[in-house]
Coordinates of N, CA and C in Angstrom, one line a residue:
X1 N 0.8 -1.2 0.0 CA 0.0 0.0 0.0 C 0.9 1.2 0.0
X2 N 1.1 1.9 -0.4 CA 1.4 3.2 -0.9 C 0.9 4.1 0.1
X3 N 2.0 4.7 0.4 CA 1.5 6.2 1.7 C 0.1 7.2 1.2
X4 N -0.3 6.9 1.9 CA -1.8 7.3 1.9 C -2.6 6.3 1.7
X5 N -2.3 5.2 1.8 CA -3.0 3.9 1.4 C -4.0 3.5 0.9
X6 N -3.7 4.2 -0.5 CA -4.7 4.4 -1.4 C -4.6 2.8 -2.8
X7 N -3.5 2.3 -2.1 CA -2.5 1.8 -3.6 C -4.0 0.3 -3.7
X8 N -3.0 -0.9 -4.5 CA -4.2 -2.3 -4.8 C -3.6 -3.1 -3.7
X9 N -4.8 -3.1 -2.7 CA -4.9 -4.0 -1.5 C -4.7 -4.9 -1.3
X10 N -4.9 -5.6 -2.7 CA -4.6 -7.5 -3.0 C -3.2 -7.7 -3.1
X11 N -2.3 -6.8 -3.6 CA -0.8 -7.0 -3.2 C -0.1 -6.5 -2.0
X12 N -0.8 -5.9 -1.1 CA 0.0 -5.5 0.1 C 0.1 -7.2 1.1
X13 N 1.5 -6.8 1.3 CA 1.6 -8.7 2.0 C 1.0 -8.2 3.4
X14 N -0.1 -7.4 4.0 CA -0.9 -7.6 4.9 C -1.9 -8.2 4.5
X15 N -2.7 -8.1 3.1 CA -3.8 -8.5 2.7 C -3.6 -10.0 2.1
X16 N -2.4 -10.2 2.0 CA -2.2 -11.8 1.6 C -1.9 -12.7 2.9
X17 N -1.3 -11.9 4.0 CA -1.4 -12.8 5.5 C -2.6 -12.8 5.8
X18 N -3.1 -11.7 5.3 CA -5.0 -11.7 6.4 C -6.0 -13.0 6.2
X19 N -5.6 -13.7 5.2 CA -6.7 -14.9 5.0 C -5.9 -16.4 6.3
X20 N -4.6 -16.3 6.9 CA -3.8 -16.6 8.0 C -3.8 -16.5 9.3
X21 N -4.3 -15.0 9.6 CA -4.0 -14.3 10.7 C -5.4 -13.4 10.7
X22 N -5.8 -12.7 11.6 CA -6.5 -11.6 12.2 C -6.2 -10.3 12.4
X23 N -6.9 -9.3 12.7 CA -6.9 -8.0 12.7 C -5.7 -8.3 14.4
X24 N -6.1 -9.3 15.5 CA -5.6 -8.8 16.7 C -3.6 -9.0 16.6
X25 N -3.4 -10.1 15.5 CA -1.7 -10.0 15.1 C -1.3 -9.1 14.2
X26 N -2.1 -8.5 13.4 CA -1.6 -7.4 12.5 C -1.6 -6.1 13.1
X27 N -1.7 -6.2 14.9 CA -2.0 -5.0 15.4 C -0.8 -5.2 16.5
X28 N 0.2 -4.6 16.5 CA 1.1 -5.0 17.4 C 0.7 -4.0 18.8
X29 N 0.7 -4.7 20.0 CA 0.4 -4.0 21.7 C 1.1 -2.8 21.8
X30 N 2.2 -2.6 20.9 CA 3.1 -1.1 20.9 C 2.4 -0.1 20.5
X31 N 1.1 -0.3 19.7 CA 0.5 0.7 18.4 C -0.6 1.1 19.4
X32 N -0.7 2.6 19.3 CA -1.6 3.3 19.8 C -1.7 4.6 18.7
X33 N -1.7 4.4 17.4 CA -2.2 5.1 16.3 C -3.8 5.6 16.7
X34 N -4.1 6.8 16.2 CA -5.6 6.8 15.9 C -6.5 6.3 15.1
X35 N -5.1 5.9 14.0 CA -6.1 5.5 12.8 C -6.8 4.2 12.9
X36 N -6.5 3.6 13.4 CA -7.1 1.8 13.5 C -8.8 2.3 13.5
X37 N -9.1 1.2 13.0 CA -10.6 1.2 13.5 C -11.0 1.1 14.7
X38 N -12.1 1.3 15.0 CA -12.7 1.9 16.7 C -12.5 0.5 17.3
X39 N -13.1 -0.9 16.1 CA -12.9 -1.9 16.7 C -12.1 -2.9 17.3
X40 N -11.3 -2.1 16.9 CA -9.8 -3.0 17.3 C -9.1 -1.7 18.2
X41 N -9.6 -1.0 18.3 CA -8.9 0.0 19.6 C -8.2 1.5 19.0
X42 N -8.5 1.6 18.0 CA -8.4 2.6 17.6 C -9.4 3.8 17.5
X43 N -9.7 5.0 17.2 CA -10.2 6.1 17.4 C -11.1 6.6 16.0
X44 N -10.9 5.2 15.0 CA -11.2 4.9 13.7 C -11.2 6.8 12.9
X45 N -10.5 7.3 13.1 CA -10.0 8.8 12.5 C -8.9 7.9 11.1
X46 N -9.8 8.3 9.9 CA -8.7 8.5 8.9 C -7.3 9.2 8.6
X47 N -6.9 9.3 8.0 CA -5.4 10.0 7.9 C -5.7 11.4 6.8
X48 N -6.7 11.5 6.5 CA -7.0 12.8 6.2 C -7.3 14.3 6.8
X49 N -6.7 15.1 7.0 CA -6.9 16.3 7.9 C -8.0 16.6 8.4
X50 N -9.1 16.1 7.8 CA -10.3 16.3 8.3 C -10.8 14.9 9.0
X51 N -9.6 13.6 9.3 CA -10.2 12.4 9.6 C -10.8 11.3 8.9
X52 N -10.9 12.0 7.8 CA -11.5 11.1 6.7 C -10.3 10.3 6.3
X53 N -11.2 9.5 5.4 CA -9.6 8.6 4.4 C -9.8 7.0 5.1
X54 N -8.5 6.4 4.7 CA -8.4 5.1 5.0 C -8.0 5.1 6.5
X55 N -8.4 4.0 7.0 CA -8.2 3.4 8.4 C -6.5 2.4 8.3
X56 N -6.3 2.4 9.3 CA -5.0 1.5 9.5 C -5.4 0.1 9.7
X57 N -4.2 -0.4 8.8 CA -5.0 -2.0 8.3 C -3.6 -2.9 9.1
X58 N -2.7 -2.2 9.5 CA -1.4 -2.9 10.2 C -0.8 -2.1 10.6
X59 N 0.0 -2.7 11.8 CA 1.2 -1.6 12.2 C 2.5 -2.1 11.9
X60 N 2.5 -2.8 11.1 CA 3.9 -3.2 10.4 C 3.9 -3.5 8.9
X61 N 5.0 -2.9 8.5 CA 5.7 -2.6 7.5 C 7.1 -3.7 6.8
X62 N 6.9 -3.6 5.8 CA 7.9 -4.6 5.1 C 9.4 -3.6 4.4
X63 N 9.9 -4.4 4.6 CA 11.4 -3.1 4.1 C 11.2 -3.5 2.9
X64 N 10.9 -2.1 2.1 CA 11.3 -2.1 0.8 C 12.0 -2.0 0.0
X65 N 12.8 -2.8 0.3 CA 14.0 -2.8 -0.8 C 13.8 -4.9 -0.6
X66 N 12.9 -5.4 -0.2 CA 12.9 -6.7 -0.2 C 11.7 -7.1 -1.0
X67 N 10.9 -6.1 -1.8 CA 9.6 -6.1 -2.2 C 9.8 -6.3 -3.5
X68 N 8.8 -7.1 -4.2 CA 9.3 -7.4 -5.6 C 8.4 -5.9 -6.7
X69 N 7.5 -5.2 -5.9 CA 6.7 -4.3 -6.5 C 7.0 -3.1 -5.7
X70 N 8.1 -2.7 -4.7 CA 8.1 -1.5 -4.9 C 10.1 -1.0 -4.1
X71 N 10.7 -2.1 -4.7 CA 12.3 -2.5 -4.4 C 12.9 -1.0 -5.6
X72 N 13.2 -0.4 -4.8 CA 14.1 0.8 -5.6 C 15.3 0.2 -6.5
X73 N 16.3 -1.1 -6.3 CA 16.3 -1.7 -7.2 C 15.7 -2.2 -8.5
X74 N 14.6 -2.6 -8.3 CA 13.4 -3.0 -9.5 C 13.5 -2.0 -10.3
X75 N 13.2 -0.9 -9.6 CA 12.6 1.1 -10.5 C 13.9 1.4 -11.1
X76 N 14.8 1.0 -10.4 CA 16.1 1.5 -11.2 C 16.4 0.9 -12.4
X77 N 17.0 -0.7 -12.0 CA 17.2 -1.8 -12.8 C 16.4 -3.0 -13.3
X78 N 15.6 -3.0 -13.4 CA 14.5 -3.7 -13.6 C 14.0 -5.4 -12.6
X79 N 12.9 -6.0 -13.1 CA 12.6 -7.1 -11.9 C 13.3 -7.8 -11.6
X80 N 14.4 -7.9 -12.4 CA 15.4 -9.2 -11.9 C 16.1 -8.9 -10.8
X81 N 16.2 -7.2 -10.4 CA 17.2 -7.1 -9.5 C 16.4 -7.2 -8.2
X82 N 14.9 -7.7 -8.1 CA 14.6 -7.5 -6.2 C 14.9 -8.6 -5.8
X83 N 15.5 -8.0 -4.5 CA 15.7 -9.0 -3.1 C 14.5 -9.9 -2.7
X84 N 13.7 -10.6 -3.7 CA 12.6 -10.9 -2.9 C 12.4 -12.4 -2.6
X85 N 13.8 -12.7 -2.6 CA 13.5 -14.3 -1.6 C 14.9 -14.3 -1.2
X86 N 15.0 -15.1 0.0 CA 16.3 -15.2 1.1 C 17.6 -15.5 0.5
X87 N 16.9 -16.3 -0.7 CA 18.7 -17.1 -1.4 C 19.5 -15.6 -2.4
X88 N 18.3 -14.8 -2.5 CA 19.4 -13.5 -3.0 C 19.9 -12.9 -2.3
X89 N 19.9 -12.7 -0.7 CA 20.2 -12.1 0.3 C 21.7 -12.6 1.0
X90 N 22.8 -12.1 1.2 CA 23.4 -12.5 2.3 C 23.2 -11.9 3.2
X91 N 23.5 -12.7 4.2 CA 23.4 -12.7 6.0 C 22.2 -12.2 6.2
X92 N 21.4 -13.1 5.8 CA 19.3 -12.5 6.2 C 19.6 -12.5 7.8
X93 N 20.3 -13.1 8.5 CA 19.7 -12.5 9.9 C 20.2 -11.5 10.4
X94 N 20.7 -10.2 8.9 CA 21.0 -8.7 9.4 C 20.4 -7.5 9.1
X95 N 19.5 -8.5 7.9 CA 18.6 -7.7 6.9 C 17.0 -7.5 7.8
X96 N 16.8 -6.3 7.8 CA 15.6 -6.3 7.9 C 14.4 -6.3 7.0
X97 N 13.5 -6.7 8.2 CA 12.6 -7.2 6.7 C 11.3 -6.9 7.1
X98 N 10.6 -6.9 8.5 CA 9.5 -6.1 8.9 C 10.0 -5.3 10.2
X99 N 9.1 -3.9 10.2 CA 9.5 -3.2 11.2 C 7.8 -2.2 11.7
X100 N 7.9 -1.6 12.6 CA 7.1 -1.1 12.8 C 6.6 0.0 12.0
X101 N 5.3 0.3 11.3 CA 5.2 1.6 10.9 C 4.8 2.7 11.7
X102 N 5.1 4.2 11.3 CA 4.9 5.3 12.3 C 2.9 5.6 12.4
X103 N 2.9 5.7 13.6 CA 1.5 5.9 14.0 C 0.6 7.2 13.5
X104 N 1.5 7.4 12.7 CA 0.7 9.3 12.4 C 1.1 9.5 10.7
X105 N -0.2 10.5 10.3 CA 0.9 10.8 9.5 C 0.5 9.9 8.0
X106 N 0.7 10.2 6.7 CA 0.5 9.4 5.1 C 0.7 8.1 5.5
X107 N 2.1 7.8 5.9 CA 2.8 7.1 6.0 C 2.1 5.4 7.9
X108 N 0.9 6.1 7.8 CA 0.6 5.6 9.3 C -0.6 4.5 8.4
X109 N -0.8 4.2 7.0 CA -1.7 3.5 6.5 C -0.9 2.8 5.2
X110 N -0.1 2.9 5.1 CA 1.3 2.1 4.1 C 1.4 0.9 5.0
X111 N 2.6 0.1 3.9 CA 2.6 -1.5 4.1 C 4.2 -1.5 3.6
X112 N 5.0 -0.3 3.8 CA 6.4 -0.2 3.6 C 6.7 1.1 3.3
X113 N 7.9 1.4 3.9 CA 8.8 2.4 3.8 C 9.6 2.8 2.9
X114 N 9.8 3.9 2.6 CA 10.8 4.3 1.3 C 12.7 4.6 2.2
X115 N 12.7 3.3 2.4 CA 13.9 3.4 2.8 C 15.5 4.4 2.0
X116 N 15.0 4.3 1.2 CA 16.0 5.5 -0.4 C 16.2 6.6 0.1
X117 N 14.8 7.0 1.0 CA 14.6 8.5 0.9 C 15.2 8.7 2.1
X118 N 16.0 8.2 3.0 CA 15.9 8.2 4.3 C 17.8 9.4 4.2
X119 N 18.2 9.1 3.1 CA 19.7 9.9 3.1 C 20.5 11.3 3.1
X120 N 19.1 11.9 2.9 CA 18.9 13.1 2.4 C 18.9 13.9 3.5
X121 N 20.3 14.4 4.0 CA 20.6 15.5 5.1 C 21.4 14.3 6.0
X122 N 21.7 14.9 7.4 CA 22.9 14.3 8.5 C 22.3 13.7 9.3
X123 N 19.9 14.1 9.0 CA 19.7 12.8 10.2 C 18.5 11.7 9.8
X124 N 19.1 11.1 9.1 CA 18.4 9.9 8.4 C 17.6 9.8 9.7
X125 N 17.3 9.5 10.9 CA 16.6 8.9 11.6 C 15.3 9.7 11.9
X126 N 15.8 11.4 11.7 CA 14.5 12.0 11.2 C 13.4 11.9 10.0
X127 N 14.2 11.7 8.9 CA 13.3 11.1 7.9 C 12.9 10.2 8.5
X128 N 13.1 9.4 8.7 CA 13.0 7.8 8.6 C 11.8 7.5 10.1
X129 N 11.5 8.7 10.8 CA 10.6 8.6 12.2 C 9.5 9.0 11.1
X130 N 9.4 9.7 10.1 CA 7.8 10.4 9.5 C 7.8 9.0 8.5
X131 N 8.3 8.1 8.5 CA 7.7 7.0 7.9 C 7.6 5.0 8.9
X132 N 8.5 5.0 9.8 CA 8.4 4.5 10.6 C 8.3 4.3 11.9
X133 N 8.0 3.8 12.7 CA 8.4 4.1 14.6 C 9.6 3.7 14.9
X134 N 10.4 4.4 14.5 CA 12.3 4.0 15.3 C 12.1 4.0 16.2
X135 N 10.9 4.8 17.6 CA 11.2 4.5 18.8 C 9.9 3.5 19.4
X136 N 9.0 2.6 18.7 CA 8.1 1.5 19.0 C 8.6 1.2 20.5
X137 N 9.7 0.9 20.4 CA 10.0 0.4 22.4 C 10.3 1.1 23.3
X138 N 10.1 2.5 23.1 CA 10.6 3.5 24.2 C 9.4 4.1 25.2
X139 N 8.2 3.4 24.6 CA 6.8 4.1 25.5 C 7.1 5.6 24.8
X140 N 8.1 6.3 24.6 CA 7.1 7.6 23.9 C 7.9 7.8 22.6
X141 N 7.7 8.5 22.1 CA 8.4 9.3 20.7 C 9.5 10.0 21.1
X142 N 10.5 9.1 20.4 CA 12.0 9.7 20.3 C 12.5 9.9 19.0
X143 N 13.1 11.1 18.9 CA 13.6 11.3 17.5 C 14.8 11.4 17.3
X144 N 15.8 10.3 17.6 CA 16.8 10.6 17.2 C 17.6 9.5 17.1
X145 N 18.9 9.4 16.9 CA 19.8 8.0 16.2 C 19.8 6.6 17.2
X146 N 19.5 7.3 18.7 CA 19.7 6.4 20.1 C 18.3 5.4 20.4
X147 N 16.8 6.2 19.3 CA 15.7 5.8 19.4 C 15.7 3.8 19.2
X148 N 14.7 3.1 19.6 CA 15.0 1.6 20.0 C 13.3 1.1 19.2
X149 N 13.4 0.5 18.4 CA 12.3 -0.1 18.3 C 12.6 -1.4 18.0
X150 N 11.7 -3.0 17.7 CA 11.6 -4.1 17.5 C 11.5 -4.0 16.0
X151 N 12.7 -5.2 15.5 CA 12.6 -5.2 13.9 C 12.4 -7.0 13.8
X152 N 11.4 -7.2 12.7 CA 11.7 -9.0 12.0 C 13.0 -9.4 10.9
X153 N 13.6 -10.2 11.1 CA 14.7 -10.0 10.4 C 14.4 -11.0 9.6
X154 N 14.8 -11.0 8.2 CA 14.7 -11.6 7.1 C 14.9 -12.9 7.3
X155 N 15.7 -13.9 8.5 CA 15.5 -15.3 8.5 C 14.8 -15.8 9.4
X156 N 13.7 -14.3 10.1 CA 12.8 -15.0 10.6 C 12.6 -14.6 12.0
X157 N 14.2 -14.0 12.8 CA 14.5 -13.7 13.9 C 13.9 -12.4 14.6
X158 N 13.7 -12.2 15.7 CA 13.5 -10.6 15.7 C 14.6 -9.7 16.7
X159 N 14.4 -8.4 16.5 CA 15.4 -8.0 17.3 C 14.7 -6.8 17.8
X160 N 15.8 -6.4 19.0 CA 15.2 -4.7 19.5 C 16.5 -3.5 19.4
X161 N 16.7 -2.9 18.4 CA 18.0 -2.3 18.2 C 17.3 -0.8 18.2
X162 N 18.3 0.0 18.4 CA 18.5 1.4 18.2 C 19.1 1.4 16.5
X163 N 18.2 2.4 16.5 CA 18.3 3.2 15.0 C 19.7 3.2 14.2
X164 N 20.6 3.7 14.9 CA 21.9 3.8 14.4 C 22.4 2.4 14.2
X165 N 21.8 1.6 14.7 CA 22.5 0.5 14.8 C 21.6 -0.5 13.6
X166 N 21.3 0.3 12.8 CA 20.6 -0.2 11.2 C 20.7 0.0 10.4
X167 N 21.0 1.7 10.8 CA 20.8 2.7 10.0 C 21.9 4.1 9.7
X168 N 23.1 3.8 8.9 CA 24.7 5.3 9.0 C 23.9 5.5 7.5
X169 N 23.8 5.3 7.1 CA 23.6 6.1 5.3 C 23.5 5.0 4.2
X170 N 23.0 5.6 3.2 CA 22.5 4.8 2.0 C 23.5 3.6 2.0
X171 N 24.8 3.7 2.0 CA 26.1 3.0 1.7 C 26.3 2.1 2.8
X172 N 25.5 1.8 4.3 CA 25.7 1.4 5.1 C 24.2 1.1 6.0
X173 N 23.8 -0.1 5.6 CA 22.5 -0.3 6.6 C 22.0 -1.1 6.2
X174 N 21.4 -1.8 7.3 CA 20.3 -3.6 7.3 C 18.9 -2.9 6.6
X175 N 18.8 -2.6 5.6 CA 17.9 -2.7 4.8 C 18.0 -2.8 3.4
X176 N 18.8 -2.4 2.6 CA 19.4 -2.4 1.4 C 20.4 -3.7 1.6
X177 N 20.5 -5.2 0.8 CA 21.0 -6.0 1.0 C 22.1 -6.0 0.1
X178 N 22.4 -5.2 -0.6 CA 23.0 -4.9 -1.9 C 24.4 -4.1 -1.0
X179 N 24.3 -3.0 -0.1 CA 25.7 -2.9 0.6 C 25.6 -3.3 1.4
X180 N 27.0 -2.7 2.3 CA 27.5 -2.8 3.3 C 26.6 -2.8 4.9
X181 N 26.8 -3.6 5.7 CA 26.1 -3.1 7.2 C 26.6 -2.0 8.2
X182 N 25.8 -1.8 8.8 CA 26.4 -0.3 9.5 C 27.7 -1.3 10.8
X183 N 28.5 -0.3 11.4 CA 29.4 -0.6 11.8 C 30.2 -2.3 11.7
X184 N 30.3 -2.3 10.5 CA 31.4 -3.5 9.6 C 32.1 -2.9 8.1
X185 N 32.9 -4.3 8.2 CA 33.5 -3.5 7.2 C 33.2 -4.3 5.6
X186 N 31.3 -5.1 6.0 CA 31.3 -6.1 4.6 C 29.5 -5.0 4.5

């Protein structure tokens, strides 16, 4: 789903786990969004300034750059290049692969993050808070490199890391499987 989560619903992998799982696992105990439906504990307020719009259909997000339909590799280089199964990936248990999305905001009704956009200036972790919850585990909103949220890692694992420890710049970070990891030297 596309920020503002307007995109085709049948390909967001929340709507292909939903026939699996339920509204109460697609809603992680950390999410206190407004957008959710009333039913599930939310304040059912859309994401449109007047509250209108789409409702929040999950609070997690798939890292896009592992997506076969919206991998910034694909847009560049075409379909052969997504990361979208584990045997193209090395060291999947560094890669991230679901993470929390941010509770507010376009970006509070998507089904992944524009992790590309996140490079632009000296504090990627501010970008990267208006499209994700970097601080999901802190009980409140932190915006900065030290912020701690829970990530699923591509073989399956999960973790609870601080931001910086995912995330130094385009050229350095567990989301793009294509470089380097942040503090290593592969």
């Amino acid at each position: 789903l596309p920020h503002g989560g307007y995109g085709d619903e049948a390909t967001s992998f929340a709507e292909v786990l939903r026939r699996y799982t339920d509204d109460v696992v697609m809603k992680s105990p950390l999410d206190a969004s407004p957008h959710w439906p009333s039913d599930v504990g939310g304040e059912g307020r859309g994401v449109e300034e007047d509250g209108t719009g789409v409702l929040r259909r999950t609070s997690y997000g798939m890292n896009n750059y592992l997506s076969r339909n919206y991998s910034p590799m694909v847009a560049l280089y075409g379909p052969g290049h997504a990361a979208d199964r584990a045997t193209k990936v090395r060291r999947p248990e560094r890669i991230v692969c679901f993470l929390h999305m941010t509770p507010q905001g376009d970006f509070a009704v998507s089904d992944h993050p524009h992790v590309e956009s996140w490079d632009a200036g000296d504090e990627p972790w501010r970008l990267a808070s208006r499209q994700i919850a970097i601080s999901a585990a802190e009980g409140d909103e932190v915006v900065d490199a030290l912020a701690t949220s829970n990530y699923g890692m591509l073989d399956g694992s999960t973790a609870t890391r601080q931001f910086s420890d995912l995330y130094e710049s385009a050229e350095r970070n567990a989301f793009d499987p294509t470089v380097a990891l942040p503090g290593s030297g592969n």
